[in-house]
Coordinates of C-alpha atoms in Angstrom, one line a residue:
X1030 CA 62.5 154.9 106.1
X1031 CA 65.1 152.7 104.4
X1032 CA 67.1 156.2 103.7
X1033 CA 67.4 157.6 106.8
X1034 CA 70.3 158.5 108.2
X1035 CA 69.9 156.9 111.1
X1036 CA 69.1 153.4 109.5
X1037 CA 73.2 153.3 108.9
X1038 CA 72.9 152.8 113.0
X1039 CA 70.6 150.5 112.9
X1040 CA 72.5 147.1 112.8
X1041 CA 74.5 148.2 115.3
X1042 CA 71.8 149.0 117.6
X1043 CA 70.5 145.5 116.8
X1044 CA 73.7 144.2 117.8
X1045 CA 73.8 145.6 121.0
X1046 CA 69.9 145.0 121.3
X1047 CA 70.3 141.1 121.7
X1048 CA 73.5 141.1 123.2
X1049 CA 72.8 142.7 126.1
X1050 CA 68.6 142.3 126.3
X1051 CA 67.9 138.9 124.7
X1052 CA 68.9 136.2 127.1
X1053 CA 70.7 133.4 125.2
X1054 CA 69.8 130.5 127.9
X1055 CA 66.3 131.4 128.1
X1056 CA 64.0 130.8 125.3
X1057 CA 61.1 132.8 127.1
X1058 CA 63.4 135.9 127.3
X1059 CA 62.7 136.0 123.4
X1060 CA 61.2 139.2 121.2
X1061 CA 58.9 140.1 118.8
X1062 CA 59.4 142.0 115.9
X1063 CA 57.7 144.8 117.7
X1064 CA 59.5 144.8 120.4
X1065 CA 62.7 145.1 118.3
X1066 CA 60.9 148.1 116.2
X1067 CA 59.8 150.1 119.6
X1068 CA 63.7 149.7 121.0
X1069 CA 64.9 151.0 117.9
X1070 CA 62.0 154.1 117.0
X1071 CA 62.6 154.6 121.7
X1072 CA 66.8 155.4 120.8
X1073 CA 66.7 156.9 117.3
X1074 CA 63.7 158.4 116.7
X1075 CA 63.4 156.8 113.9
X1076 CA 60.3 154.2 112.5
X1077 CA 61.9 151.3 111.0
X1078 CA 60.1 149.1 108.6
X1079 CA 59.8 145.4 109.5
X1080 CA 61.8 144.7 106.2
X1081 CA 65.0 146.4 106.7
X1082 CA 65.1 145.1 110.4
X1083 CA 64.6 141.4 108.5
X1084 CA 67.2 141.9 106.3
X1085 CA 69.9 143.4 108.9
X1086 CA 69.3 140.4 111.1
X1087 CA 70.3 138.2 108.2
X1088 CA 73.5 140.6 108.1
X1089 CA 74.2 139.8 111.6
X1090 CA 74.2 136.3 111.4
X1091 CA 76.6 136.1 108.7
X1092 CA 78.6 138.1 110.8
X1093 CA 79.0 136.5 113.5
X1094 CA 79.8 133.1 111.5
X1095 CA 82.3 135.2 108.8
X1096 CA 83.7 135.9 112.7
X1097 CA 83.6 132.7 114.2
X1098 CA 81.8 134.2 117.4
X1099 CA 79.2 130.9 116.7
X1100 CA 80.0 127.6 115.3
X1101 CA 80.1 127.1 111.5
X1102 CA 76.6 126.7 109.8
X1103 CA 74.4 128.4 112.6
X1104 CA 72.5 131.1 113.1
X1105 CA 72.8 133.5 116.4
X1106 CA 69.3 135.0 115.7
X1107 CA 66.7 132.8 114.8
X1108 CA 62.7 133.3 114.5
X1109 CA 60.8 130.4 116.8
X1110 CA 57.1 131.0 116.5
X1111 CA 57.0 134.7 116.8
X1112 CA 59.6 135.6 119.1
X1113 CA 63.8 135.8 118.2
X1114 CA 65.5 134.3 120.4
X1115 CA 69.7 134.1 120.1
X1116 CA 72.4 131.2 120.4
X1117 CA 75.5 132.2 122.9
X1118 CA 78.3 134.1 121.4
X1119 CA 81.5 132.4 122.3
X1120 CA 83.5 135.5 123.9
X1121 CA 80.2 135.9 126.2
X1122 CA 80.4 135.2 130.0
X1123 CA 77.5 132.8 130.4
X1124 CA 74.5 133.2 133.0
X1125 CA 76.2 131.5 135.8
X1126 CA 79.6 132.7 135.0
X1127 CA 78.0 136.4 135.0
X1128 CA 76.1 135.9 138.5
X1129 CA 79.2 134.1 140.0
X1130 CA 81.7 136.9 138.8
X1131 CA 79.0 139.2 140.4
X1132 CA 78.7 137.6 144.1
X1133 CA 82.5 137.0 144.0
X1134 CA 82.6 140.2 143.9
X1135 CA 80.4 141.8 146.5
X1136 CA 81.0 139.2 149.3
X1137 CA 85.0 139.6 149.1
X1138 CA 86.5 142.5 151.0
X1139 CA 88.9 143.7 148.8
X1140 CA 87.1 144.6 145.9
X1141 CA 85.2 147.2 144.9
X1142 CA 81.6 146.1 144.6
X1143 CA 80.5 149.2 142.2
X1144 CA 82.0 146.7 139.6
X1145 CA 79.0 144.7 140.0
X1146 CA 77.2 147.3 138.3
X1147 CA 79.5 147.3 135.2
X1148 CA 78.8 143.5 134.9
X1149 CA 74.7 144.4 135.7
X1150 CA 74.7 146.8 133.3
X1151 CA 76.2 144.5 130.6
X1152 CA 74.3 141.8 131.0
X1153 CA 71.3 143.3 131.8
X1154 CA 69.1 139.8 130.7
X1155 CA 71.2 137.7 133.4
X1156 CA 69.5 140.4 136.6
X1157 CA 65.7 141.3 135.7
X1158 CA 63.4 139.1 136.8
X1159 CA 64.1 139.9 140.5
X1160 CA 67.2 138.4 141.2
X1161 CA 69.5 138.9 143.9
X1162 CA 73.1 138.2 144.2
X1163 CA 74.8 137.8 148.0
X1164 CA 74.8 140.6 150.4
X1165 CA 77.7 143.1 149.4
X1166 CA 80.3 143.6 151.7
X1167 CA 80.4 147.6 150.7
X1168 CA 84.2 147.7 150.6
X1169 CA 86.1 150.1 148.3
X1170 CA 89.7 149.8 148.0
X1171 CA 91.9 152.3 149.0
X1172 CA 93.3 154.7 145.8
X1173 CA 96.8 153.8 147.0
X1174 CA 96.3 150.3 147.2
X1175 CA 95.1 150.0 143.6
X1176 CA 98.1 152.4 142.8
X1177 CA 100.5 149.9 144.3
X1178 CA 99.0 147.2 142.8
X1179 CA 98.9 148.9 139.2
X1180 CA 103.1 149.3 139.9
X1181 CA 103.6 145.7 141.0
X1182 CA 102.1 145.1 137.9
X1183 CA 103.9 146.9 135.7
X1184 CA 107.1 145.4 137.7
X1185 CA 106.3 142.3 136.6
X1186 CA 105.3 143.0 133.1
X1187 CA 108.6 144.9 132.3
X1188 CA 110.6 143.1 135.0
X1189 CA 111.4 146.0 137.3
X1190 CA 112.8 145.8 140.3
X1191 CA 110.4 146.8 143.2
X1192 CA 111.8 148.2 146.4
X1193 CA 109.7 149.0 149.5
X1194 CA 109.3 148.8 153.3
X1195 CA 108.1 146.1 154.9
X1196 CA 107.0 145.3 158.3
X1197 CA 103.9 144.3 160.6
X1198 CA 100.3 145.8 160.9
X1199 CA 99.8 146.6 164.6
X1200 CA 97.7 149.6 166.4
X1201 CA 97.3 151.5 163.3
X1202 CA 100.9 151.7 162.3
X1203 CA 103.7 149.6 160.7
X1204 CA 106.2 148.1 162.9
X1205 CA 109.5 146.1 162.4
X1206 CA 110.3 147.3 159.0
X1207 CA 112.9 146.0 157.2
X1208 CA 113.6 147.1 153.6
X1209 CA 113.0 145.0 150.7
X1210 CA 114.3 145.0 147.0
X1211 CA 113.0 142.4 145.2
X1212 CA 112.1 141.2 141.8
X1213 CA 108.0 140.6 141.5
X1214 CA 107.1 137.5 139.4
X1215 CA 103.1 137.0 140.5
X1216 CA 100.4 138.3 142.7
X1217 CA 98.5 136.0 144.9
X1218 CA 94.9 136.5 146.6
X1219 CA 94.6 134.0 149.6
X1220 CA 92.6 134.2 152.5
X1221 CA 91.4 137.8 151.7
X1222 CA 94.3 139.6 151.1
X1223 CA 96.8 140.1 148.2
X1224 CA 100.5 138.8 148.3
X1225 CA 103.1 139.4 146.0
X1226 CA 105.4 136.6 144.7
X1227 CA 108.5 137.9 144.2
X1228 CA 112.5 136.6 143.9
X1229 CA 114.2 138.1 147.3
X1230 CA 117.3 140.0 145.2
X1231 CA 119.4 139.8 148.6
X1232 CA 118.9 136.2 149.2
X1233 CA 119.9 135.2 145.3
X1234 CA 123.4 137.4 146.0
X1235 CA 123.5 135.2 148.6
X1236 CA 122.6 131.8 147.7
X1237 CA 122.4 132.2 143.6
X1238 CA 119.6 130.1 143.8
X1239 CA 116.1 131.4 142.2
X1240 CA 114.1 128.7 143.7
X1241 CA 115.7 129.0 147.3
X1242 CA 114.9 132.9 146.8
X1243 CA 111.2 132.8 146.5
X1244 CA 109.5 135.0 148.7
X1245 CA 105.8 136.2 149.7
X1246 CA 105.2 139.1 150.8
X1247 CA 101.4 141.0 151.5
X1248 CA 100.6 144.2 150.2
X1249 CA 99.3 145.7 153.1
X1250 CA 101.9 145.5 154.9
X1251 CA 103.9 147.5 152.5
X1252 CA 104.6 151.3 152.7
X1253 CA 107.6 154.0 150.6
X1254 CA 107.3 151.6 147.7
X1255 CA 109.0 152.4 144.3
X1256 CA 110.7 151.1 141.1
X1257 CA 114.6 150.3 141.4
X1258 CA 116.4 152.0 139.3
X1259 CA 119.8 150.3 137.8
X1260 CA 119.2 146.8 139.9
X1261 CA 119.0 144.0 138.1
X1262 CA 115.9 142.3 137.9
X1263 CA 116.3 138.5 138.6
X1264 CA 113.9 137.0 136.5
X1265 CA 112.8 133.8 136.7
X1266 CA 112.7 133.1 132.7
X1267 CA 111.9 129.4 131.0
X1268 CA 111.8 128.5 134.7
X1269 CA 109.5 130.6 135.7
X1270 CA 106.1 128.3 135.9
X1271 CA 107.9 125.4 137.3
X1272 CA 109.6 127.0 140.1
X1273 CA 106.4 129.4 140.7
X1274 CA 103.8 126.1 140.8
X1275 CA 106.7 124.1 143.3
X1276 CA 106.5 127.0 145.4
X1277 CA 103.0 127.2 145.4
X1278 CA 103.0 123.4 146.4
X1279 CA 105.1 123.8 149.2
X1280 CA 103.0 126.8 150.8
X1281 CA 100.2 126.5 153.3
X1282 CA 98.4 129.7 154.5
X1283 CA 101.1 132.0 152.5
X1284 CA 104.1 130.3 154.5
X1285 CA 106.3 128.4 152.1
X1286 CA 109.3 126.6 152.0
X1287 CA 111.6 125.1 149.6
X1288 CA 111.5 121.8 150.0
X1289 CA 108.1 119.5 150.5
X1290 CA 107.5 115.9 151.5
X1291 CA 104.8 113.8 151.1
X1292 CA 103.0 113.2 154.7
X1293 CA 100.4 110.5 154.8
X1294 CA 97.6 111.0 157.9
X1295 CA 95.1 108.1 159.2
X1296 CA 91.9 109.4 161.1
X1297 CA 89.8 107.5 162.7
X1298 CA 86.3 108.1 164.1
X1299 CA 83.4 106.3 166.3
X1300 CA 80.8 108.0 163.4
X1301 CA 80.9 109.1 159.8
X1302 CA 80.2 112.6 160.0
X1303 CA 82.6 113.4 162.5
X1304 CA 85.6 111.6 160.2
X1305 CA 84.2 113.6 157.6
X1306 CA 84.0 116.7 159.1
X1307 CA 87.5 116.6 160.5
X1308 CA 89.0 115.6 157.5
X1309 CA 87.2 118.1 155.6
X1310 CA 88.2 121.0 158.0
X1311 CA 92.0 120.0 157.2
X1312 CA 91.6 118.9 153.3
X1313 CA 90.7 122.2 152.7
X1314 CA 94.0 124.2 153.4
X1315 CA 96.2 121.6 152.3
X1316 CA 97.2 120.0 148.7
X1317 CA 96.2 116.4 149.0
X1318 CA 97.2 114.2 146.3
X1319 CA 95.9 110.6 147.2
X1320 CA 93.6 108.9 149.0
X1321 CA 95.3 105.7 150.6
X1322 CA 92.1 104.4 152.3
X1323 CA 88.8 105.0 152.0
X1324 CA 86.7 103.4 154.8
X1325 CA 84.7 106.1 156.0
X1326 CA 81.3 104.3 156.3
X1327 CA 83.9 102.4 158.9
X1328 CA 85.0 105.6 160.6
X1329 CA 88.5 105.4 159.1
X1330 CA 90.4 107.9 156.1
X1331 CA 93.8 107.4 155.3
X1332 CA 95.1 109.9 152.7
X1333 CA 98.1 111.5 151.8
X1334 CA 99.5 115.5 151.0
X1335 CA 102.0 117.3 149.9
X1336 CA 103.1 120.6 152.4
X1337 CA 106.6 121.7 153.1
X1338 CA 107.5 121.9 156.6
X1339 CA 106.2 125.4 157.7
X1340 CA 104.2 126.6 160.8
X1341 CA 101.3 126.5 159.8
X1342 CA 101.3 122.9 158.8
X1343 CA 101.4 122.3 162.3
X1344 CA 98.4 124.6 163.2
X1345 CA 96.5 123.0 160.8
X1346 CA 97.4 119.2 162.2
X1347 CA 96.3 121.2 165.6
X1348 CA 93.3 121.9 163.7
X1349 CA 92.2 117.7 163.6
X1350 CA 93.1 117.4 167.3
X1351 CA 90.1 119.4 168.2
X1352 CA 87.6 117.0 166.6
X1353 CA 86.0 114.9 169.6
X1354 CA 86.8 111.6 168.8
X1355 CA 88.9 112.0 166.0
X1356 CA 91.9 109.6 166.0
X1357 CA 94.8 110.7 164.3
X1358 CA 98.1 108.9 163.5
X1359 CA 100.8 111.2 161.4
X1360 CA 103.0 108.6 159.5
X1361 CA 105.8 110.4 159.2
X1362 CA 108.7 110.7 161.8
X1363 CA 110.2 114.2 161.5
X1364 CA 106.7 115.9 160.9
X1365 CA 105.4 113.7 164.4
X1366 CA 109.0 114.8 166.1
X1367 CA 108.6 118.3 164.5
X1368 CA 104.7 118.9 165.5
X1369 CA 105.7 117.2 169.3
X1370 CA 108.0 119.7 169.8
X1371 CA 105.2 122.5 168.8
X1372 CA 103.0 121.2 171.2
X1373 CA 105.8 120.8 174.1
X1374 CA 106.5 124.2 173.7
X1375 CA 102.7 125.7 173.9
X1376 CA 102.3 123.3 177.3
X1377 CA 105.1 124.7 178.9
X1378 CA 104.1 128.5 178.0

């Protein structure tokens, strides 16, 4: 039925066909001919001769090279035996891209997991067979939350001031607010909850330094937000990804500060795996840049990180202390004399 009206929607349905229905990193997930004619006579209605399909499957491979969705001089649909099987596009989220976006997804508590769906549904190849991605988390995100966001956003697209209240989550309710007018440069995710990196404008009036003003501030903890209107937005310009990335370096557990120093920590162990474990347990939260020693079939690490000088650098030096039989020596004075007084403090509360 080469004249049918519905053949004009045939290449298109082919297109879609193996896109979403032909896995591209599975050979086995291939099809026959007459799997593609019962696809196309199941949506249109339609009986299509093997012919026409043959020649709009040539169509789509010079497509998709005219494109440059596959490298120059191959095919994206090729005949192997008697099944078609396809090449990867190169705008495609691979199989374990797919399935990783997809657990991200359900196991973090922000996010709404019916977006999982929307990735199931267009990949449909990458989840038959059985597969199961991590247990979802069933969160859904508040409609204000996502409306906030969506302004912060917009803030920092069309660099806006954005003004709001901010204070501390406690019983229910928001307490010591103070109010903020700031001008938004990035949003953060860290540790399960959004932040907002933002230039403080009342600190640059003060100090006229961009760098020095560099605040982060979480979203939940913000209420009354809105868009200034006639405040100048204090953008951070050329500057923007150097000053953003040193502040970034100098922040541990969403506390930064603007200045960091290279600290260099030895730990020391009776056994492997407990040197390991410790030093994992603190590697993780911090920026480490070097490794000055590595003896750890000797029960001894020496390595060196970069961290400004905020509290919770000195919860997560705490953090090594509770090891048994972890050694540690902190070679460097003010963070030892700084981290000392910490510890005086908690003894005598």
């Amino acid at each position: 039925m080469a004249n049918s009206e519905k053949s004009k929607l045939k290449i298109l349905l082919l297109y879609d066909y193996f896109l979403r229905h032909v896995h591209a990193y599975d050979e086995d997930s291939g099809v026959q001919m007459t799997d593609i004619q019962a696809y196309l006579l199941r949506v249109t209605g339609t009986e299509f001769e093997r012919k026409s399909v043959y020649a709009d499957i040539k169509r789509l491979n010079e497509f998709v090279e005219a494109a440059g969705l596959v490298p120059a001089g191959h095919e994206w649909i090729t005949l192997n035996g008697r099944k078609y099987t396809r090449e990867e596009l190169i705008y495609e989220l691979t199989l374990d891209e797919a399935r990783l976006i997809v657990d991200a997804i359900k196991t973090t508590p922000f996010t709404d997991s019916g977006l999982c769906e929307k990735i199931e549904e267009r990949y449909p190849a990458y989840f038959k067979g059985g597969y199961k991605s991590l247990i979802s988390h069933d969160n859904v995100p508040k409609s204000k939350t996502k409306f906030l966001l969506n302004t912060i956003r917009t803030c920092i697209d069309t660099k806006q001031v954005f003004c709001f209240k901010y204070g501390y989550n406690i019983a229910g309710g928001l307490r010591g607010v103070t109010d903020k007018t700031v001008s938004p440069v990035a949003l953060d995710w860290e540790n399960g909850n959004y932040y907002l990196i933002a230039v403080d404008n009342d600190v640059y009036s003060k100090c006229n330094d961009k760098a020095v003003s560099m605040r982060r501030y979480r979203i939940d903890r913000m209420k009354n937000h809105v868009v200034g209107q006639g405040i100048t937005y204090v953008g951070l310009e050329g500057d923007r990804d150097k000053i953003l990335s040193e502040y970034l370096r100098n922040s541990i557990d969403a506390f930064a500060s603007d200045k960091s120093r290279l600290i260099t920590i030895r730990l020391e162990a009776d056994d492997e795996k407990t040197l390991l474990r410790a030093y994992n347990a603190f590697a993780g939260d911090v920026n480490v840049k070097s490794i000055v020693s590595d003896q750890t079939s000797k029960g001894l690490i020496e390595f060196a990180f970069e961290a400004g000088l905020v509290p919770t650098l000195f919860t997560q030096l705490f953090k090594l202390y509770t090891f048994d039989g972890i050694r540690v020596t902190i070679k460097d004075d003010v963070v030892r004399e700084k981290f000392t007084e910490y510890l005086t403090k908690a003894l005598k509360g």
